[in-house]
mmCIF file with all atom_site columns, C-alpha atoms in Angstrom:
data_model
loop_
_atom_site.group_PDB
_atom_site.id
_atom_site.type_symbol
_atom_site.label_atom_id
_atom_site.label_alt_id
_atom_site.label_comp_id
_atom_site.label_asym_id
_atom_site.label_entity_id
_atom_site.label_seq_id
_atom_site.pdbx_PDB_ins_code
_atom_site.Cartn_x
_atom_site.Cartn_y
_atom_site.Cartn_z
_atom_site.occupancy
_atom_site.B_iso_or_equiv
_atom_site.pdbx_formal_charge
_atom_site.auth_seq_id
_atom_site.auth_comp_id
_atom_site.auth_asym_id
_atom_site.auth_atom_id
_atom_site.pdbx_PDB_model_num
ATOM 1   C CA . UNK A 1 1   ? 0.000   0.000  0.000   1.00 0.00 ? 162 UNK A CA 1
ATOM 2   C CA . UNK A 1 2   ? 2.660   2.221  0.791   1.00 0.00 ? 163 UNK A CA 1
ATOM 3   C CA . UNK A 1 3   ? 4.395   2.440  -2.721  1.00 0.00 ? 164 UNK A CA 1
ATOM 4   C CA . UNK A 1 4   ? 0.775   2.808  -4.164  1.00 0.00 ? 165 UNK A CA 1
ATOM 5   C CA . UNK A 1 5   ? -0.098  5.741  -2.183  1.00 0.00 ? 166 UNK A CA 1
ATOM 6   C CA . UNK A 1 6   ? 3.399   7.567  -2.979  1.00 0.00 ? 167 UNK A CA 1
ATOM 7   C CA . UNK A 1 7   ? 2.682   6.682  -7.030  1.00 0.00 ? 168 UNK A CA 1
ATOM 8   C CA . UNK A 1 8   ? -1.035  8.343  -6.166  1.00 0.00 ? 169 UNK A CA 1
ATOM 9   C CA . UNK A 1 9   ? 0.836   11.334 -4.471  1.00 0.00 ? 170 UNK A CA 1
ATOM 10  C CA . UNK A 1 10  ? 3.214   12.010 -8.038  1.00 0.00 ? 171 UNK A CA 1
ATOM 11  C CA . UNK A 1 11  ? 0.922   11.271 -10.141 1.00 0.00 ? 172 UNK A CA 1
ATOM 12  C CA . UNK A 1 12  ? -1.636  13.599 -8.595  1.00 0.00 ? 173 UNK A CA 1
ATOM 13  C CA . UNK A 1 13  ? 0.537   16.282 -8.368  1.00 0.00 ? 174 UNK A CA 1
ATOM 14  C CA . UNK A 1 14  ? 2.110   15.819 -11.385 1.00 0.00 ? 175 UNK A CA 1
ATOM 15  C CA . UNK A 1 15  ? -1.928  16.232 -13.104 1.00 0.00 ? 176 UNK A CA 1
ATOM 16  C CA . UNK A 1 16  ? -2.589  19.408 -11.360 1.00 0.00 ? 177 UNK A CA 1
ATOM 17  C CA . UNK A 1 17  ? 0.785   20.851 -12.005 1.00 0.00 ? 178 UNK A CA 1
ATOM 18  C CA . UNK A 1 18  ? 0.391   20.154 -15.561 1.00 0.00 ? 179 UNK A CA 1
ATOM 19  C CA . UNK A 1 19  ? -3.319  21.780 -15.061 1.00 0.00 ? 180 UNK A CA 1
ATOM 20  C CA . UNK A 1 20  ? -1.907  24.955 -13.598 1.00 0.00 ? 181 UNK A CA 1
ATOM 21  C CA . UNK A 1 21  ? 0.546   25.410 -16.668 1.00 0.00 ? 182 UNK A CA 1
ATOM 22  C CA . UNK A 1 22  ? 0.803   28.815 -18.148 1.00 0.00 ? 183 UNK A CA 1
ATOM 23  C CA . UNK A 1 23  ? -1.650  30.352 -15.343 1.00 0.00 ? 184 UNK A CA 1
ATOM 24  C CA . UNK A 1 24  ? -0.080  33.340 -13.925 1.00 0.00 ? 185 UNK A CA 1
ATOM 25  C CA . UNK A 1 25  ? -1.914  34.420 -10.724 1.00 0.00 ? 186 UNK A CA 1
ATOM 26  C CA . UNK A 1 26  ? -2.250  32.420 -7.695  1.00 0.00 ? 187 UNK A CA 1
ATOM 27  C CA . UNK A 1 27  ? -5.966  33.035 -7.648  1.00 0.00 ? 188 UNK A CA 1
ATOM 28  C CA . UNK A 1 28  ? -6.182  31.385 -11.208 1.00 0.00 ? 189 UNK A CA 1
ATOM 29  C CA . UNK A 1 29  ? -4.354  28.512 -10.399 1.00 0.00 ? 190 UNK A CA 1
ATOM 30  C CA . UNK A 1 30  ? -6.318  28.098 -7.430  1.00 0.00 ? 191 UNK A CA 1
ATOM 31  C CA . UNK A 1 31  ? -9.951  28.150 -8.849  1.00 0.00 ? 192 UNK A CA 1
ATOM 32  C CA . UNK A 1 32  ? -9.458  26.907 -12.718 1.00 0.00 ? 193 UNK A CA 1
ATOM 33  C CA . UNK A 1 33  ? -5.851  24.867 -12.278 1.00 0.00 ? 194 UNK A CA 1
ATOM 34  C CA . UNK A 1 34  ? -6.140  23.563 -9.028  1.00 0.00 ? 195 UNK A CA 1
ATOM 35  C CA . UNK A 1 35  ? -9.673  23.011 -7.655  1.00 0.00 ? 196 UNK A CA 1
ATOM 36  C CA . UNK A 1 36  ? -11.570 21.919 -10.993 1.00 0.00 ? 197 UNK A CA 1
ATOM 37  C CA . UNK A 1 37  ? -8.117  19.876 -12.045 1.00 0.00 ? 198 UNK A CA 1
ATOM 38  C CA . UNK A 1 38  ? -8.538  18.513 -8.595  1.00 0.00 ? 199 UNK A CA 1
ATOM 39  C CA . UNK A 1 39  ? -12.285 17.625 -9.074  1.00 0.00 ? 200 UNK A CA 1
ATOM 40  C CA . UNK A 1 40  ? -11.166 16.442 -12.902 1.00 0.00 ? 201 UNK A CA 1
ATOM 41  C CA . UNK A 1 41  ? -8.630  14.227 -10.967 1.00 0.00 ? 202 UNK A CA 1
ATOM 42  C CA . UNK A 1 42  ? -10.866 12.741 -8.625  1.00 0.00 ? 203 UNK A CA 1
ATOM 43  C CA . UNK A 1 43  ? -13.624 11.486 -10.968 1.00 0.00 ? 204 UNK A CA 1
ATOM 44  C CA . UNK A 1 44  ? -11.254 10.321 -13.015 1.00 0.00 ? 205 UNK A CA 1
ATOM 45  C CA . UNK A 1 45  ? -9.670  8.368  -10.800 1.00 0.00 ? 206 UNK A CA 1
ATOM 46  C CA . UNK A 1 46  ? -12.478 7.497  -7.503  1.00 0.00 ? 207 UNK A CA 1
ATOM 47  C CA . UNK A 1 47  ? -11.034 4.012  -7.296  1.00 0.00 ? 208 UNK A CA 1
ATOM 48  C CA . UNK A 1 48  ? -7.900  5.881  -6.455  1.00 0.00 ? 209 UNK A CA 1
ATOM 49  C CA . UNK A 1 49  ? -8.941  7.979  -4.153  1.00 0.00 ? 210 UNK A CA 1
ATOM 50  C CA . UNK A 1 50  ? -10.863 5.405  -2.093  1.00 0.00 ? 211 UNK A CA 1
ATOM 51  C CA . UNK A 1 51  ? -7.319  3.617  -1.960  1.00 0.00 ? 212 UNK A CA 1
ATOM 52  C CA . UNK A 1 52  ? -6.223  6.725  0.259   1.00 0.00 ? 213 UNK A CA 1
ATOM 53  C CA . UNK A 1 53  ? -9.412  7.017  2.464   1.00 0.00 ? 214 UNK A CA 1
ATOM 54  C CA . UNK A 1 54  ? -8.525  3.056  3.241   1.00 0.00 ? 215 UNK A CA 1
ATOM 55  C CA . UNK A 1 55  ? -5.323  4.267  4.146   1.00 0.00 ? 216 UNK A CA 1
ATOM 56  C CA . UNK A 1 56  ? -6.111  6.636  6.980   1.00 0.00 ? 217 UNK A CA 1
ATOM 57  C CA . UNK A 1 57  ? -7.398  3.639  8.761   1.00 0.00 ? 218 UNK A CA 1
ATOM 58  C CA . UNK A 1 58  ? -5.151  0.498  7.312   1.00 0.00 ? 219 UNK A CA 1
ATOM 59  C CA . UNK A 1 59  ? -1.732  2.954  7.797   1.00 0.00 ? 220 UNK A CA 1
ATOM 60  C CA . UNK A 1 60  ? -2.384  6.160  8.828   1.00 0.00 ? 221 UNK A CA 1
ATOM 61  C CA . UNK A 1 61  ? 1.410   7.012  8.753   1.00 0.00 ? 222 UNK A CA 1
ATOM 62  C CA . UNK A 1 62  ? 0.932   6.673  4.943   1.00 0.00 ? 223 UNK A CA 1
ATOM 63  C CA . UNK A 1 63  ? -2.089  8.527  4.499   1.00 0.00 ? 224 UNK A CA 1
ATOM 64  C CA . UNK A 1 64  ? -0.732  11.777 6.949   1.00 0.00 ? 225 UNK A CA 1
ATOM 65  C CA . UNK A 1 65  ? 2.611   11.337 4.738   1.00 0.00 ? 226 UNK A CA 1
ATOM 66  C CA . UNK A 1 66  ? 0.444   11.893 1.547   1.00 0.00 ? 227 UNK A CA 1
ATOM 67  C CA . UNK A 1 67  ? -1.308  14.993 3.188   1.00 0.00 ? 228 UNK A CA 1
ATOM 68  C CA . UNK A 1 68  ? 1.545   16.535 4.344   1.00 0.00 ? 229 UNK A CA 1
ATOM 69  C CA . UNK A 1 69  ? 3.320   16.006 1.154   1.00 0.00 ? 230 UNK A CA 1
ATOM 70  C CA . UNK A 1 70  ? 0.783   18.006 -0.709  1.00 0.00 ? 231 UNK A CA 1
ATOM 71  C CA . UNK A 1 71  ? 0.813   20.331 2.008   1.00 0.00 ? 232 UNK A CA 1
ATOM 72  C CA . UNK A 1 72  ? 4.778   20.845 1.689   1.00 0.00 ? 233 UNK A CA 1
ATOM 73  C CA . UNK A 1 73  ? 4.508   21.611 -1.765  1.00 0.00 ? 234 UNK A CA 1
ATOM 74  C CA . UNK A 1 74  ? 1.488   23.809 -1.718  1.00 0.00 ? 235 UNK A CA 1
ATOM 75  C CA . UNK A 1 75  ? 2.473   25.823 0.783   1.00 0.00 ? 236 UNK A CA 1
ATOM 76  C CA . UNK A 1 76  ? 5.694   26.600 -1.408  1.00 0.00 ? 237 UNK A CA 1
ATOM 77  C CA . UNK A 1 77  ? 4.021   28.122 -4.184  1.00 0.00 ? 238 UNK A CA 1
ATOM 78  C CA . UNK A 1 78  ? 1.504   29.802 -1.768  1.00 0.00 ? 239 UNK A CA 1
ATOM 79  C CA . UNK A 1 79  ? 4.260   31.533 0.046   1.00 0.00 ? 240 UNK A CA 1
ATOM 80  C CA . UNK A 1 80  ? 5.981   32.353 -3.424  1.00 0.00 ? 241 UNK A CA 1
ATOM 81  C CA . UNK A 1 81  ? 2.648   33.784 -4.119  1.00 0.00 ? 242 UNK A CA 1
ATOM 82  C CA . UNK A 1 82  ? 2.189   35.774 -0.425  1.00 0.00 ? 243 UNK A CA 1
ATOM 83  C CA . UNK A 1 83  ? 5.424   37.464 -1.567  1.00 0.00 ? 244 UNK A CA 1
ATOM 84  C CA . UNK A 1 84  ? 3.934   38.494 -4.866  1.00 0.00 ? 245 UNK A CA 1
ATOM 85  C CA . UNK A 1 85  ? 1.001   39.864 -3.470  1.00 0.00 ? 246 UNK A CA 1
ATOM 86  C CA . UNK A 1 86  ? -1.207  37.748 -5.246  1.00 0.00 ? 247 UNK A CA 1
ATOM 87  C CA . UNK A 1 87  ? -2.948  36.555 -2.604  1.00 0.00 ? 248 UNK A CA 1
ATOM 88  C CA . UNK A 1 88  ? -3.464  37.293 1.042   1.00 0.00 ? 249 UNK A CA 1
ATOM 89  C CA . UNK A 1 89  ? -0.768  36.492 4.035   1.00 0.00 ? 250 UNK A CA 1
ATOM 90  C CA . UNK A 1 90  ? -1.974  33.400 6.199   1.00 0.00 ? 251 UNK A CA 1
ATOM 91  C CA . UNK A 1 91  ? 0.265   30.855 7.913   1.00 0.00 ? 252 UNK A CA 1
ATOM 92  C CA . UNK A 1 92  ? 0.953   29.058 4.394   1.00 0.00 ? 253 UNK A CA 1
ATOM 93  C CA . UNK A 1 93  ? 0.381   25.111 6.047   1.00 0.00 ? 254 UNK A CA 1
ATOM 94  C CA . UNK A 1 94  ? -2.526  26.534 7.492   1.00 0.00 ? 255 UNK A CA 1
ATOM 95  C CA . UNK A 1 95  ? -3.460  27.701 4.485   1.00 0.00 ? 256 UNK A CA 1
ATOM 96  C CA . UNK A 1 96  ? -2.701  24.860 2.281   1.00 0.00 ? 257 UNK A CA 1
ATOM 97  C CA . UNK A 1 97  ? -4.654  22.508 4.591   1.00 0.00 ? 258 UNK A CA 1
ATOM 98  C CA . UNK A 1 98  ? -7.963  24.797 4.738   1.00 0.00 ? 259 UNK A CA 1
ATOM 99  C CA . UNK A 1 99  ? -7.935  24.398 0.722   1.00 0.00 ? 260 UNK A CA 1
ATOM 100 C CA . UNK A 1 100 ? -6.904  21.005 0.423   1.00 0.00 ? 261 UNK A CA 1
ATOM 101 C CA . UNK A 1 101 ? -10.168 20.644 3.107   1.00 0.00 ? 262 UNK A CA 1
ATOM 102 C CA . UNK A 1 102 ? -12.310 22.579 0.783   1.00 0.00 ? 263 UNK A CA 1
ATOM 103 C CA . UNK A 1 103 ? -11.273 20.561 -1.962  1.00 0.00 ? 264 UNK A CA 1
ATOM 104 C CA . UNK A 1 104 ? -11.719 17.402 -0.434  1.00 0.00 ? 265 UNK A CA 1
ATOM 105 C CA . UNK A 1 105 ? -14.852 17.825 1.150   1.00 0.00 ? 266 UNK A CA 1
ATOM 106 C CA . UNK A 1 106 ? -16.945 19.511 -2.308  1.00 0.00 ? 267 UNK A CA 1
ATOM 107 C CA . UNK A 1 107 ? -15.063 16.276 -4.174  1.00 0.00 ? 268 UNK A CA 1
ATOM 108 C CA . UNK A 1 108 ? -16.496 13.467 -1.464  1.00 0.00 ? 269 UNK A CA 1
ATOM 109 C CA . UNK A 1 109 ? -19.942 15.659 -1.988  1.00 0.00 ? 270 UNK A CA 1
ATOM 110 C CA . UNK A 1 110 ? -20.126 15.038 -5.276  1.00 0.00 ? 271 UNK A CA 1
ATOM 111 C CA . UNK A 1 111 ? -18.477 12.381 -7.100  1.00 0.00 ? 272 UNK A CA 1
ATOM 112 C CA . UNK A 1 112 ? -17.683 9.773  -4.016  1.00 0.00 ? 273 UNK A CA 1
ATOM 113 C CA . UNK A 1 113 ? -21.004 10.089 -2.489  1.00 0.00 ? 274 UNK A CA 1
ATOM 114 C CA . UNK A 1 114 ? -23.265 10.766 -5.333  1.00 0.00 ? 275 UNK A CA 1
ATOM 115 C CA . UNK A 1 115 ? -20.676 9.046  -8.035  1.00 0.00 ? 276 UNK A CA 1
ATOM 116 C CA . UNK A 1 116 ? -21.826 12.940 -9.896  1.00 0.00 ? 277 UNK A CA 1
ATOM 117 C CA . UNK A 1 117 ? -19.427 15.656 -11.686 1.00 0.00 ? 278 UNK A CA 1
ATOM 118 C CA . UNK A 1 118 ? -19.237 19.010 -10.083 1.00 0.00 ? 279 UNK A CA 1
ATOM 119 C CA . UNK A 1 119 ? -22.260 20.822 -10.535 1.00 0.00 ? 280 UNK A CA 1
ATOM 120 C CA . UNK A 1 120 ? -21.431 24.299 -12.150 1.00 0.00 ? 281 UNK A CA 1
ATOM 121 C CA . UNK A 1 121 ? -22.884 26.430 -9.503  1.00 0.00 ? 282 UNK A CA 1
ATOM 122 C CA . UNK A 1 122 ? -21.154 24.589 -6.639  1.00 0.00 ? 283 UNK A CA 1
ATOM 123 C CA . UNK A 1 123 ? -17.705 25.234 -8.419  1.00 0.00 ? 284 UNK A CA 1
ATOM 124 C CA . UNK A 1 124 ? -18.930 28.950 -8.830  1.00 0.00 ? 285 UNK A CA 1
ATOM 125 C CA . UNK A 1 125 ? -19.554 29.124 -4.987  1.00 0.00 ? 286 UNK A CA 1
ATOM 126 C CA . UNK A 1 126 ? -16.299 27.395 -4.530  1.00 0.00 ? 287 UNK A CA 1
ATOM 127 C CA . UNK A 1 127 ? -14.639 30.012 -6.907  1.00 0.00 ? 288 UNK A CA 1
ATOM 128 C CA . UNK A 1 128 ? -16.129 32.986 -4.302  1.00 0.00 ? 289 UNK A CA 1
ATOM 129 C CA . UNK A 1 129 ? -15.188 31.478 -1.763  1.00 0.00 ? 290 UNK A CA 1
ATOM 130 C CA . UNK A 1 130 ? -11.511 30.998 -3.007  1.00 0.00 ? 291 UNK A CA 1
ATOM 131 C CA . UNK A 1 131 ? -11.577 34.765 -3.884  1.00 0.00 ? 292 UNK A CA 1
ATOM 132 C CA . UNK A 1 132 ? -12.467 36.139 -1.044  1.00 0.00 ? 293 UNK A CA 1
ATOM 133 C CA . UNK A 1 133 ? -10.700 33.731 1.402   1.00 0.00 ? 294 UNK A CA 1
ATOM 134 C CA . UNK A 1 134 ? -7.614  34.693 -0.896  1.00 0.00 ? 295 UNK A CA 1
ATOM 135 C CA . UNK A 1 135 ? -8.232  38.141 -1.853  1.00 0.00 ? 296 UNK A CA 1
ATOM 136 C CA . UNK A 1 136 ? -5.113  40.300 -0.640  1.00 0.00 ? 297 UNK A CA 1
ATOM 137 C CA . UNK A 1 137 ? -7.163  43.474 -0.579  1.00 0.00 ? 298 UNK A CA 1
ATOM 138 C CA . UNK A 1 138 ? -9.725  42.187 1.492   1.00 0.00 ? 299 UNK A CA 1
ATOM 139 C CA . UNK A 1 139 ? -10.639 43.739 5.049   1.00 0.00 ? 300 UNK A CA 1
ATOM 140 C CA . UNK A 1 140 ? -12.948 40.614 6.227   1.00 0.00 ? 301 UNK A CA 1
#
């Protein structure tokens, strides 16, 4: 299980980083590369990701390493992006995890639960949320 999960872990990022190529601004990457690449990802591949919710219960040392993978490598480009401006300052693994939650959560929703694509107006209320959440010039 343990190589598995670390071939899920590349090959995941691998997809979204190819999804997030030639977007410019963090918030871009966010809503069109990362989140709907994510969702993309996911319902492509459900068998996979019900390999890694088995995981947090057959070897949870496996499943936090694949979390805190992401996490390490996320919170890279959102610090790169912090110092650009792009997007507002937040304790970048703190950040990282409250997306990858967001993520996670609207993905289970929809295509574990209900074996369904992302409805359009869910990913627009995802997109707000993103944008505000990581909106540098907002006072909330």
């Amino acid at each position: 299980m343990v190589e598995l999960i670390k071939r899920i872990n590349k090959d995941m990022r691998h997809y979204l980083t190819l999804s997030t190529s030639g977007l410019s601004d963090r918030v871009s990457i966010e809503k069109r590369g990362g989140f709907e690449a994510f969702f993309d990802w996911m319902y492509n591949n459900q068998y996979l990701y019900k390999i890694l919710i088995e995981a947090e219960s057959n070897n949870i040392e496996i499943y936090k390493w694949h979390y805190m993978k992401l996490s390490e490598r996320y919170s890279m480009r959102l610090v790169e992006a912090m110092n650009r401006n792009e997007i507002a300052r937040y304790d970048p693994e703190v950040l990282s995890f409250a997306l990858m939650g967001i993520a996670d959560f609207i993905a289970k929703r929809y295509i574990l639960w209900v074996d369904s694509k992302i409805p359009n107006y869910v990913i627009n209320e995802v997109n707000r949320i993103l944008e505000r959440i990581l909106n540098p010039e907002c006072t909330c």
